[in-house]
CSV table of C-alpha atoms and ligand atoms in Angstrom, one decimal:
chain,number,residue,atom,x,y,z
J,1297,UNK,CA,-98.7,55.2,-67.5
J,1298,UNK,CA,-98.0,51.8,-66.2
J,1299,UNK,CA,-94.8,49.7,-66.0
J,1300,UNK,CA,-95.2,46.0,-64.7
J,1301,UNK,CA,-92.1,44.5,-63.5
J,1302,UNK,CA,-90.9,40.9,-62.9
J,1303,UNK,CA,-88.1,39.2,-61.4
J,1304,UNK,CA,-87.2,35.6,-61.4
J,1305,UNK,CA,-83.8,34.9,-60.1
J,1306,UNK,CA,-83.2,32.5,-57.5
J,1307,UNK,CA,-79.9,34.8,-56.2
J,1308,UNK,CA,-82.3,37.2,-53.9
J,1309,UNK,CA,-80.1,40.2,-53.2
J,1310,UNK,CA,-76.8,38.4,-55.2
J,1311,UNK,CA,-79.0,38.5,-58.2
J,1312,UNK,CA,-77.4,40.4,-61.2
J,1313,UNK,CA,-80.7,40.4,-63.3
J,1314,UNK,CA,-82.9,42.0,-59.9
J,1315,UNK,CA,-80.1,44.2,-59.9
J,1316,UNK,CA,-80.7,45.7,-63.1
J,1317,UNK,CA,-84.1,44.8,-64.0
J,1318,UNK,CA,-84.4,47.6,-60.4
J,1319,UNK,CA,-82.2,50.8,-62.2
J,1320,UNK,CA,-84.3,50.1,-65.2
J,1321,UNK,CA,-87.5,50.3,-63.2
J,1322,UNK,CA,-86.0,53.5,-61.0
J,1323,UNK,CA,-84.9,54.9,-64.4
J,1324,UNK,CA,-88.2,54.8,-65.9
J,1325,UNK,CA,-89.8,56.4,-63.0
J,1326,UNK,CA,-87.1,59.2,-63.4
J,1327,UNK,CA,-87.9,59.7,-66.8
J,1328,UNK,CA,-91.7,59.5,-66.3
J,1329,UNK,CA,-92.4,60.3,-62.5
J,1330,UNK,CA,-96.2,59.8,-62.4
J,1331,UNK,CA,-95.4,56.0,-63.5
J,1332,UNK,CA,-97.8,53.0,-61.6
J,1333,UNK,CA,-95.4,50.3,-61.0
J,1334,UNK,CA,-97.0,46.0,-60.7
J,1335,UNK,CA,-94.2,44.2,-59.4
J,1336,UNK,CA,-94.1,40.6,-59.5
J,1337,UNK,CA,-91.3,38.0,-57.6
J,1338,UNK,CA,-92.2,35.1,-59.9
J,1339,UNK,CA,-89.2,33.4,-58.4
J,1340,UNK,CA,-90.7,33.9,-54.6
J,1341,UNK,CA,-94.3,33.3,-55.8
J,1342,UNK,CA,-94.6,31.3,-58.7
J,1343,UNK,CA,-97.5,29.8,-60.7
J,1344,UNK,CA,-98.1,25.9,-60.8
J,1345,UNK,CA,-96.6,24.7,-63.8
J,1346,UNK,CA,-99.7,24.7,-66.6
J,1347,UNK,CA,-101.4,21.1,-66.4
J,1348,UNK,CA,-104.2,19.2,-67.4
J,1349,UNK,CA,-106.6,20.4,-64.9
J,1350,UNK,CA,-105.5,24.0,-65.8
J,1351,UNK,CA,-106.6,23.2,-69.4
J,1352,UNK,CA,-110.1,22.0,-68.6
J,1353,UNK,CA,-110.6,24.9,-66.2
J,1354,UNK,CA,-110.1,27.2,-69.0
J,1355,UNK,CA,-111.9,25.2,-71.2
J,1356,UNK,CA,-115.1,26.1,-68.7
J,1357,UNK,CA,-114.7,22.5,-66.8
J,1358,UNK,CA,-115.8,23.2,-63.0
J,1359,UNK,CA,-112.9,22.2,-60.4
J,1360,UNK,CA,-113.5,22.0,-56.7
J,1361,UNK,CA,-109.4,21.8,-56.5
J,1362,UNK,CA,-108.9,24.8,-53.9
J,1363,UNK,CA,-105.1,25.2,-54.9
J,1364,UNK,CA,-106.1,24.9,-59.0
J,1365,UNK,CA,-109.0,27.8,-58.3
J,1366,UNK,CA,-105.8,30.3,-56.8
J,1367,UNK,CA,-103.9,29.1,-59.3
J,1368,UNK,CA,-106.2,30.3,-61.9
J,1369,UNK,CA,-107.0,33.5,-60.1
J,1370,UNK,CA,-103.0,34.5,-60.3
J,1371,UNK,CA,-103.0,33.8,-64.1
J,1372,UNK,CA,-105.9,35.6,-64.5
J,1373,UNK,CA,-104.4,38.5,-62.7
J,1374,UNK,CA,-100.6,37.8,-64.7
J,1375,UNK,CA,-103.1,38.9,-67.6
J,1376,UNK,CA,-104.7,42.1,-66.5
J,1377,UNK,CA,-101.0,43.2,-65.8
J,1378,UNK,CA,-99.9,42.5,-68.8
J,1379,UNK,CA,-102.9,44.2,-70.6
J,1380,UNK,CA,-103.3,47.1,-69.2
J,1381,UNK,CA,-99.1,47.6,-69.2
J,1382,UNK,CA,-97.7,50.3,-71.3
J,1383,UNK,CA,-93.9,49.1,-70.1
J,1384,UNK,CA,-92.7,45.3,-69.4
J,1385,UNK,CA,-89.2,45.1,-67.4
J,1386,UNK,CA,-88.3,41.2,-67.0
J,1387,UNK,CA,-85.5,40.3,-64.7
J,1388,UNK,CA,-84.1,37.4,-67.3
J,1389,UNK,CA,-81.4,35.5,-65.7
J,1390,UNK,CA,-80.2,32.2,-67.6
J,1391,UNK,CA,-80.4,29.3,-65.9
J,1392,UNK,CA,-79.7,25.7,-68.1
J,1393,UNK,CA,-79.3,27.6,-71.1
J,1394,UNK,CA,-83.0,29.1,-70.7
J,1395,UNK,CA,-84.8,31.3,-68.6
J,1396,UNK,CA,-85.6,30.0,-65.3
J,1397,UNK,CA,-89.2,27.7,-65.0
J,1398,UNK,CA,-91.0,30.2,-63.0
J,1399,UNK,CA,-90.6,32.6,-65.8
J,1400,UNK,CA,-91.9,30.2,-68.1
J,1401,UNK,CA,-94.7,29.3,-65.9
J,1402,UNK,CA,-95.8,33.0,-66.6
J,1403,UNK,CA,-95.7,33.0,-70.2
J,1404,UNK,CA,-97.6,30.0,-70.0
J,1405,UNK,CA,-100.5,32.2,-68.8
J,1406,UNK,CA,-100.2,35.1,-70.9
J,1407,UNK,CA,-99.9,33.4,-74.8
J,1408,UNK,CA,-103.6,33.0,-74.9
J,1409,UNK,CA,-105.4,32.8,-78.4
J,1410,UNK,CA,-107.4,35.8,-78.8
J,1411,UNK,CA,-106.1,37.3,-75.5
J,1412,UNK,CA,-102.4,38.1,-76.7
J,1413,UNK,CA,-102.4,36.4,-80.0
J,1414,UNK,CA,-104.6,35.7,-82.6
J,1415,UNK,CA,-104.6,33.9,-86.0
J,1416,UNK,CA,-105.6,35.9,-89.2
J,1417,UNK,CA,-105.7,34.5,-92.8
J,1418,UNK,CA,-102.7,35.2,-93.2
J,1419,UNK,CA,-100.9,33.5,-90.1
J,1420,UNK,CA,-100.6,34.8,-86.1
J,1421,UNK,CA,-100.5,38.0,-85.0
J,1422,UNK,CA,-99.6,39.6,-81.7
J,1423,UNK,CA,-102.0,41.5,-80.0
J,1424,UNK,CA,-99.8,43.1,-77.6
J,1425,UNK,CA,-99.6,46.4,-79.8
J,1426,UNK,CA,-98.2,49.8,-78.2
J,1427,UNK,CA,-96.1,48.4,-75.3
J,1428,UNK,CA,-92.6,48.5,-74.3
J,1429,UNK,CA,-90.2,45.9,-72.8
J,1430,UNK,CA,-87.0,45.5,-71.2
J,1431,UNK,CA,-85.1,42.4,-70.9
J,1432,UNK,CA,-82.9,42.8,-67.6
J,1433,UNK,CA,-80.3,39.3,-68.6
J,1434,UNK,CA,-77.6,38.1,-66.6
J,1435,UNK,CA,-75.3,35.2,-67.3
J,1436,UNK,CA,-72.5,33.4,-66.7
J,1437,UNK,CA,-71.0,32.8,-69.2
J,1438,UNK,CA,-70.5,34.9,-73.1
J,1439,UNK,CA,-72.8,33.9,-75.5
J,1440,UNK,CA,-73.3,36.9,-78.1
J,1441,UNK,CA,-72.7,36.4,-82.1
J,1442,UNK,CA,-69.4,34.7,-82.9
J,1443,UNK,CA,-68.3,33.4,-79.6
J,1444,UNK,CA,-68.0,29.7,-79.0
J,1445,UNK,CA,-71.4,29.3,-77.0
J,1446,UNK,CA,-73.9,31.2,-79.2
J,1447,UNK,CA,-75.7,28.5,-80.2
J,1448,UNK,CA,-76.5,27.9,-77.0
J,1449,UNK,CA,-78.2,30.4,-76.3
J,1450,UNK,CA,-82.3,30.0,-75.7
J,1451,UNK,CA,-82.8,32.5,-72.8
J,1452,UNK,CA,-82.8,36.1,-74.3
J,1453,UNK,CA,-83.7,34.7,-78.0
J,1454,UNK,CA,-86.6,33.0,-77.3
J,1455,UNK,CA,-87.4,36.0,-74.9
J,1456,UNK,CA,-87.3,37.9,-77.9
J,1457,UNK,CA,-89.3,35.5,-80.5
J,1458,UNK,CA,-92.4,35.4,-77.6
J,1459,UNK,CA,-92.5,39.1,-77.6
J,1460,UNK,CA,-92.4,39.8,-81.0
J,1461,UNK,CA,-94.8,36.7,-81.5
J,1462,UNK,CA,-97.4,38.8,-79.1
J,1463,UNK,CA,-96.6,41.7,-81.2
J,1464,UNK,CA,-94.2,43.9,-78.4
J,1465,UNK,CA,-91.1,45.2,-80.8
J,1466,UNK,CA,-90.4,47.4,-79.0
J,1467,UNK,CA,-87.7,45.9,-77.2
J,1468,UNK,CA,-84.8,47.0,-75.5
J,1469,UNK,CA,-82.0,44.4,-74.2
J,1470,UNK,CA,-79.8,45.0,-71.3
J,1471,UNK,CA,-77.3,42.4,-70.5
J,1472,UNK,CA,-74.3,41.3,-68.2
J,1473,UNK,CA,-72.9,38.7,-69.5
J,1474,UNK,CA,-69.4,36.5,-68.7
J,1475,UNK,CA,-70.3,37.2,-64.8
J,1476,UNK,CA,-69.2,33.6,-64.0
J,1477,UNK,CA,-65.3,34.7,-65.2
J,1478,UNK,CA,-64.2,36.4,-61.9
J,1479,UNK,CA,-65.2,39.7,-59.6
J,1480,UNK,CA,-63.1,41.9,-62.4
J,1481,UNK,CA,-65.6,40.5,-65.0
J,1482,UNK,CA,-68.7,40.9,-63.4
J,1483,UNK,CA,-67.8,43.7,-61.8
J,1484,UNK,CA,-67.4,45.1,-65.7
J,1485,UNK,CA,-70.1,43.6,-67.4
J,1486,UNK,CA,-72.5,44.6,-64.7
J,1487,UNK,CA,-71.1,48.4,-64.5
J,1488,UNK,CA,-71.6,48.4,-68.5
J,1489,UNK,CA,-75.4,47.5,-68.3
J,1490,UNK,CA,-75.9,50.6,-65.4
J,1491,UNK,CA,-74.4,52.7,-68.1
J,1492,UNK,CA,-76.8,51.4,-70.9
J,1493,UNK,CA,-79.6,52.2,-68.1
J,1494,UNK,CA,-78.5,55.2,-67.3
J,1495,UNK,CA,-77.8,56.3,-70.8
J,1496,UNK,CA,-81.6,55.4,-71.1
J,1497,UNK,CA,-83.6,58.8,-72.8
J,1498,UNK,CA,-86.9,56.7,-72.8
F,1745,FMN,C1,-79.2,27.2,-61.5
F,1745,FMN,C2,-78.3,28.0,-62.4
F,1745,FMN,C3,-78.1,27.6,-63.7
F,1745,FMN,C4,-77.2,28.4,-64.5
F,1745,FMN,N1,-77.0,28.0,-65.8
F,1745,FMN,C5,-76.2,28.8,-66.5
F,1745,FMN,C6,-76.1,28.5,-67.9
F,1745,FMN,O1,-76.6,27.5,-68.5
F,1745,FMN,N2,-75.3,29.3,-68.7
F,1745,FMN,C7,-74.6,30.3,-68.1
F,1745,FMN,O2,-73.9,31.0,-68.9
F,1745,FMN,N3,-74.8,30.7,-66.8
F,1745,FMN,C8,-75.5,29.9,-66.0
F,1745,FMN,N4,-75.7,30.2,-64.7
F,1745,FMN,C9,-75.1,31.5,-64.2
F,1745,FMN,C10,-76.1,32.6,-64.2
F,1745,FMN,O3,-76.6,32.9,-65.5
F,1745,FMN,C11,-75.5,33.8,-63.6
F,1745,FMN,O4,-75.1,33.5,-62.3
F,1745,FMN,C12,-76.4,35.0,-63.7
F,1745,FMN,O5,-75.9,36.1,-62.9
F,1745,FMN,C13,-77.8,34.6,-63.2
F,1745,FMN,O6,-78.6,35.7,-63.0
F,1745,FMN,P1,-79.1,36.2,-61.6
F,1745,FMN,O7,-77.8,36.6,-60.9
F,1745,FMN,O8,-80.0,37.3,-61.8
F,1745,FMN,O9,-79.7,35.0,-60.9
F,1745,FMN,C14,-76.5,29.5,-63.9
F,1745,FMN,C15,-76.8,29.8,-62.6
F,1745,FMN,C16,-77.6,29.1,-61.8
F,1745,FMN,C17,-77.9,29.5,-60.4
């Protein structure tokens, strides 16, 4: 069984969403030790954002760009990971309302036509059947149903409308949220998401 993990806060070790996106990952080896675990910084190592010369090369155009060609190779390999995955664990902090551009910059490799989506007569359909995924989201301030900022929120929703675009359902959110209202706060919200994790039966 394989699990392929991502972070991509900018906080290294004063990240909340590395924090948690970790106890789900060590959970899930608890509750399936012979797990192989992909771990990817996107924050530390990010792709290029996708550009015109990215678009050609995958439209067969040859590049002599040296930094384009290892740019491509790392999507290509964002891919494979994400293929051959059986669980996906994103560290999902929200950053400007959204997820942070690195993040982005790898679902900018992974919705590919006939790769992770496809169109039928009927409309799209996800292709990423079968798999599991966490959403490890951290955030300042509160933005579930009813509160004041909901509508502002475009980081774990459109999380949610990608993966269920590319067919993963599956999908289990855990969030600390309000972290930006004081220690006490974040101190709570982030002690209520280890108990969802550790609640965790599968
Ligand atoms: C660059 C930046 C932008 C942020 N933008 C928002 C925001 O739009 N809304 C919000 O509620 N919190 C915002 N925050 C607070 C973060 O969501 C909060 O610190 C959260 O813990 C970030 O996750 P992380 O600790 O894993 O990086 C922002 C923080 C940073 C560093």
């Amino acid at each position: 069984m394989k699990l392929l993990h991502l972070d991509s806060s900018v906080l290294g070790a004063n990240s909340v969403s590395r924090r948690l996106s970790a106890e789900i990952v060590a959970r899930q080896k608890t509750l399936h030790p012979s797990l192989e675990v992909t771990y990817r910084d996107l924050s530390a190592d990010p792709a290029l954002h996708l550009s015109g010369g990215h678009m050609a090369a995958l439209q067969g155009s040859a590049t002599d760009d040296a930094t384009l060609t290892a740019d491509l190779v790392k999507g290509n390999a964002y891919m494979a990971e994400l293929l051959a995955t059986d669980i996906l664990v994103i560290g999902a902090p929200m950053y400007n309302l959204t997820i942070p551009t690195p993040l982005k910059a790898w679902i900018d490799r992974i919705v590919v036509a006939g790769k992770t989506f496809g169109y039928t007569a009927s409309g799209p359909e996800g292709l990423l059947k079968g798999k599991r995924a966490f959403i490890a989201s951290a955030r300042g301030n509160v933005y579930v149903a009813g509160s004041p900022a909901a509508a502002l929120e475009h980081q774990e929703s459109y999380l949610i409308g990608l993966l269920g675009f590319l067919g993963v359902t599956d999908l289990t959110v855990v969030r600390a949220e309000g972290v930006a209202f004081g220690p006490d706060a974040r101190d709570a919200a982030v002690n209520a998401a280890l108990g969802q994790i550790a609640g965790l039966t599968a």
